[in-house]
Coordinates of C-alpha atoms in Angstrom, one line a residue:
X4 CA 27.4 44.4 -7.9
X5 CA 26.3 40.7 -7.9
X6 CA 28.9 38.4 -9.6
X7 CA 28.5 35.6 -11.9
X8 CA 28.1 32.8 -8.5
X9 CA 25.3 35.6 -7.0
X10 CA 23.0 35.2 -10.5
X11 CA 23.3 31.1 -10.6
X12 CA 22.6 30.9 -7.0
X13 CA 19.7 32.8 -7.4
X14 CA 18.3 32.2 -10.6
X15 CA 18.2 28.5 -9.0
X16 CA 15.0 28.6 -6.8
X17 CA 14.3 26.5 -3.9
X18 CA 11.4 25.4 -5.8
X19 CA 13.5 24.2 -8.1
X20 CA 15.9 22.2 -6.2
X21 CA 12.8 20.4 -4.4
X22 CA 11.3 19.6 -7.9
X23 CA 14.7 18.0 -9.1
X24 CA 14.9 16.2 -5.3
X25 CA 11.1 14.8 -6.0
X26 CA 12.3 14.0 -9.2
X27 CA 15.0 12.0 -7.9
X28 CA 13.0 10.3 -5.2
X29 CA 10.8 9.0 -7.9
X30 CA 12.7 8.1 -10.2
X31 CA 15.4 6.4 -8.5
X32 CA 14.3 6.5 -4.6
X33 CA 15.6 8.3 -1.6
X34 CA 18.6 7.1 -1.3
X35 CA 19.4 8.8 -4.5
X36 CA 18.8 12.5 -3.3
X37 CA 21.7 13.7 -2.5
X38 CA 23.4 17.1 -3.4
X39 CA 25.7 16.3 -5.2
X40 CA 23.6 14.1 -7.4
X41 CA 21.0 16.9 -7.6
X42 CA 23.8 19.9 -8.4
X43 CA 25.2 17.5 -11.2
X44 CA 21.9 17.2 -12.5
X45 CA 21.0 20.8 -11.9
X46 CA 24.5 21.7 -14.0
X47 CA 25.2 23.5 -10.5
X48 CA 28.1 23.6 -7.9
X49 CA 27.1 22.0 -4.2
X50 CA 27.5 25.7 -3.1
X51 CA 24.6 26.8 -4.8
X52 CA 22.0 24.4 -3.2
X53 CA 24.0 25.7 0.6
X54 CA 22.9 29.4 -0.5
X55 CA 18.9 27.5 -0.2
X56 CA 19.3 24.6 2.4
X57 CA 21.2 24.4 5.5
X58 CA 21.5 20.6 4.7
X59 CA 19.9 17.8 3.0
X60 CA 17.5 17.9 5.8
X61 CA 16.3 20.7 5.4
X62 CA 15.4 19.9 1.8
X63 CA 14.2 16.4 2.1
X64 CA 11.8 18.5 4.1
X65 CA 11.2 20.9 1.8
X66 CA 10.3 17.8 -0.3
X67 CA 7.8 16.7 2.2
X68 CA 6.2 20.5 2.6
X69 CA 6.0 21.0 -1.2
X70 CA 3.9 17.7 -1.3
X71 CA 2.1 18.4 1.5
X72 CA 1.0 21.8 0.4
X73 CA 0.3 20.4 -3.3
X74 CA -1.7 16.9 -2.6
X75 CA -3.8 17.8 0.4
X76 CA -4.3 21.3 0.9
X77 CA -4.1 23.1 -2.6
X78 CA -6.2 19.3 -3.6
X79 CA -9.0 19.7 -0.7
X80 CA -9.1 23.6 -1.0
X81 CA -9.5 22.6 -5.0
X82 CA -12.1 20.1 -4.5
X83 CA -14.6 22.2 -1.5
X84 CA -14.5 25.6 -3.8
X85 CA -15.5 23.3 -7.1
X86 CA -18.7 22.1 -5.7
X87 CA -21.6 23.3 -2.7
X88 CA -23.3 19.8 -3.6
X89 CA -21.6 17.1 -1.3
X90 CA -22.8 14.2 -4.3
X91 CA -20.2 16.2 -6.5
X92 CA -17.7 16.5 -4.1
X93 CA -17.6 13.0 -3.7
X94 CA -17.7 12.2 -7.2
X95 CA -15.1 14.4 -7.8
X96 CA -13.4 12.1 -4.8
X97 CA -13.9 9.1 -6.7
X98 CA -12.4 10.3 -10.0
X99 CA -9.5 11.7 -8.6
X100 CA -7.1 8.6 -9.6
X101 CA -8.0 8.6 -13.4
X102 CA -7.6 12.1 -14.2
X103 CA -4.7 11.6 -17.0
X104 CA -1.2 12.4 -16.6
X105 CA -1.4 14.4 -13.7
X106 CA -3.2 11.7 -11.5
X107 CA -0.4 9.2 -13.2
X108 CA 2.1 11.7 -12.1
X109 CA 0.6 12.5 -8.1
X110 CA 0.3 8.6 -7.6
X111 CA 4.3 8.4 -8.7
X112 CA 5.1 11.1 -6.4
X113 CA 3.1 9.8 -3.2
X114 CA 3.9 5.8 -3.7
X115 CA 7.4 7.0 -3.3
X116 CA 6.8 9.2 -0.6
X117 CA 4.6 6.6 1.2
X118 CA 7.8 3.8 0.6
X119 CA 10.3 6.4 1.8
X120 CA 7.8 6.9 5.2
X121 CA 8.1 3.1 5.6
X122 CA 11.6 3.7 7.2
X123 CA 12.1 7.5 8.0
X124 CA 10.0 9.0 10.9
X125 CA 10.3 13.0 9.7
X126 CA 8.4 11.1 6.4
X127 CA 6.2 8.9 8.3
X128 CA 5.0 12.0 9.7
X129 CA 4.1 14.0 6.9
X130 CA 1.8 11.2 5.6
X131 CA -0.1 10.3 8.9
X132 CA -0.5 13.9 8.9
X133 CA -1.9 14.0 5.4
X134 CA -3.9 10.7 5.6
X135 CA -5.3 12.1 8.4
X136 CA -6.5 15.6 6.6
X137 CA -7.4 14.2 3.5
X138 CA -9.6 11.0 6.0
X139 CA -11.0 14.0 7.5
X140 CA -12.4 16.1 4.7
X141 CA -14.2 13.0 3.0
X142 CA -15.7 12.4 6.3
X143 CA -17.0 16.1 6.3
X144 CA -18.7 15.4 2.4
X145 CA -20.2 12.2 4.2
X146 CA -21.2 14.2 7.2
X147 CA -22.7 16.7 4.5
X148 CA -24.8 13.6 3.1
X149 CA -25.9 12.9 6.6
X150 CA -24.0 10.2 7.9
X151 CA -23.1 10.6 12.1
X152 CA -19.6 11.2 12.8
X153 CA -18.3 7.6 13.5
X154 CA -19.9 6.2 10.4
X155 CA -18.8 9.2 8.2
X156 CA -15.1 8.4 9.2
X157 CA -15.9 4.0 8.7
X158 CA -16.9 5.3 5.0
X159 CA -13.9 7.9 4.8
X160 CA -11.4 5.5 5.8
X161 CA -13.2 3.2 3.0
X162 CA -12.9 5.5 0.3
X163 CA -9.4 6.7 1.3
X164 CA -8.6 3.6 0.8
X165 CA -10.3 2.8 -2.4
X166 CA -8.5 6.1 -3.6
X167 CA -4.6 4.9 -2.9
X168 CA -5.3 1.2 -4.2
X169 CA -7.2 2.7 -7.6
X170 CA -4.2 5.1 -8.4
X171 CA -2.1 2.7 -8.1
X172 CA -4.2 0.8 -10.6
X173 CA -5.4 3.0 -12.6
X174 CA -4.6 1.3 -15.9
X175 CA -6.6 -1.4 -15.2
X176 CA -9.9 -1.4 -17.9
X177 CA -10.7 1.1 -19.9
X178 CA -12.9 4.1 -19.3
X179 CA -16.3 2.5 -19.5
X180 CA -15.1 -0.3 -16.5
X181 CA -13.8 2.6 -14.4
X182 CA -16.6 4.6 -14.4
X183 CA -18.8 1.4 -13.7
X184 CA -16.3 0.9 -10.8
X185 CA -16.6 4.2 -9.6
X186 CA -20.3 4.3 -10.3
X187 CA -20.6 1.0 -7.9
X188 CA -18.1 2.5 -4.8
X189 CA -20.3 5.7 -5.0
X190 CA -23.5 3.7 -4.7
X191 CA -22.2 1.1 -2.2
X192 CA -20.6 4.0 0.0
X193 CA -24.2 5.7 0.1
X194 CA -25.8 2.9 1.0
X195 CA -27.4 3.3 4.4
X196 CA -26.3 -0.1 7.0
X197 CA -28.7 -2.0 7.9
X198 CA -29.0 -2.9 11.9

């Protein structure tokens, strides 16, 4: 018969204890996640996160995966089943960073992911690995526009980048400037180069 300790340690999900450690790592940086500042906040005992992790390794990875999973390949999948039309997809692309609270809330979560990566490899890992999925799936909507393969990855790298510096700014104007803004990337990323 499961006791009282059995229940709490498994009413507590893993999920749970890498939402609190995201939490954390947002709120007050990595330096902060620790278990025994995540069980106090969790109103848990240190055992109960050792019945989930084998240490905070393993759930500072966890962190990593659930991000991973969540802003490039649950966000790409997302994005290539909401549209055939490769114009779409890419305006869907551009409005990624102004889409309310939840954009507000992904561009919290990867600016302290992408500061933690400046000094931890396992993290600097997870992001070159996502930069380099989410670089390659606007280079297949440009390939779908008919770019070639070097210049669809030029005018990925461009819009990727446009992306990270716009979520980060996404305050700035009001709706009418943004969608001129975007309005502008979309038609300057189109444009064919001259020789």
């Amino acid at each position: 018969m499961p006791t009282d300790i059995d229940r709490a340690r498994t009413a507590l999900t893993p999920e749970r204890w890498t939402e609190a450690a995201t939490e954390v790592l947002v709120d007050q940086g990595i330096d902060h996640v620790r278990v025994d500042v995540l069980a106090k906040q969790l109103n848990v005992t240190r055992g109960s996160f050792y019945w989930h992790f084998k240490d905070r390794e393993d759930l500072l990875r966890a962190v990593l995966q659930a991000w991973r999973a969540r802003a490039t390949e649950q966000l790409t999948a997302r994005l290539e089943r909401a549209h055939d039309d490769p114009r779409e997809q890419l305006r869907d692309l551009l409005s990624l960073p102004f889409r309310g609270r939840s954009a507000v809330r992904a561009a919290r979560i990867e600016l302290a992911i992408r500061a933690w990566a400046r000094r931890d490899a396992m993290a600097r890992a997870f992001v070159d690995e996502a930069d380099a999925a989410r670089i390659g799936y606007i280079a297949q909507v440009f390939s779908a526009l008919g770019f070639g393969i070097a210049e669809a990855r030029a005018r990925a790298q461009l819009l990727y980048s446009y992306e990270v510096a716009a979520s980060l700014l996404a305050p700035q104007g009001g709706e009418a400037q943004r969608q001129e803004r975007a309005s502008f990337i979309e038609r300057l990323l189109l444009q064919p180069l001259s020789a």
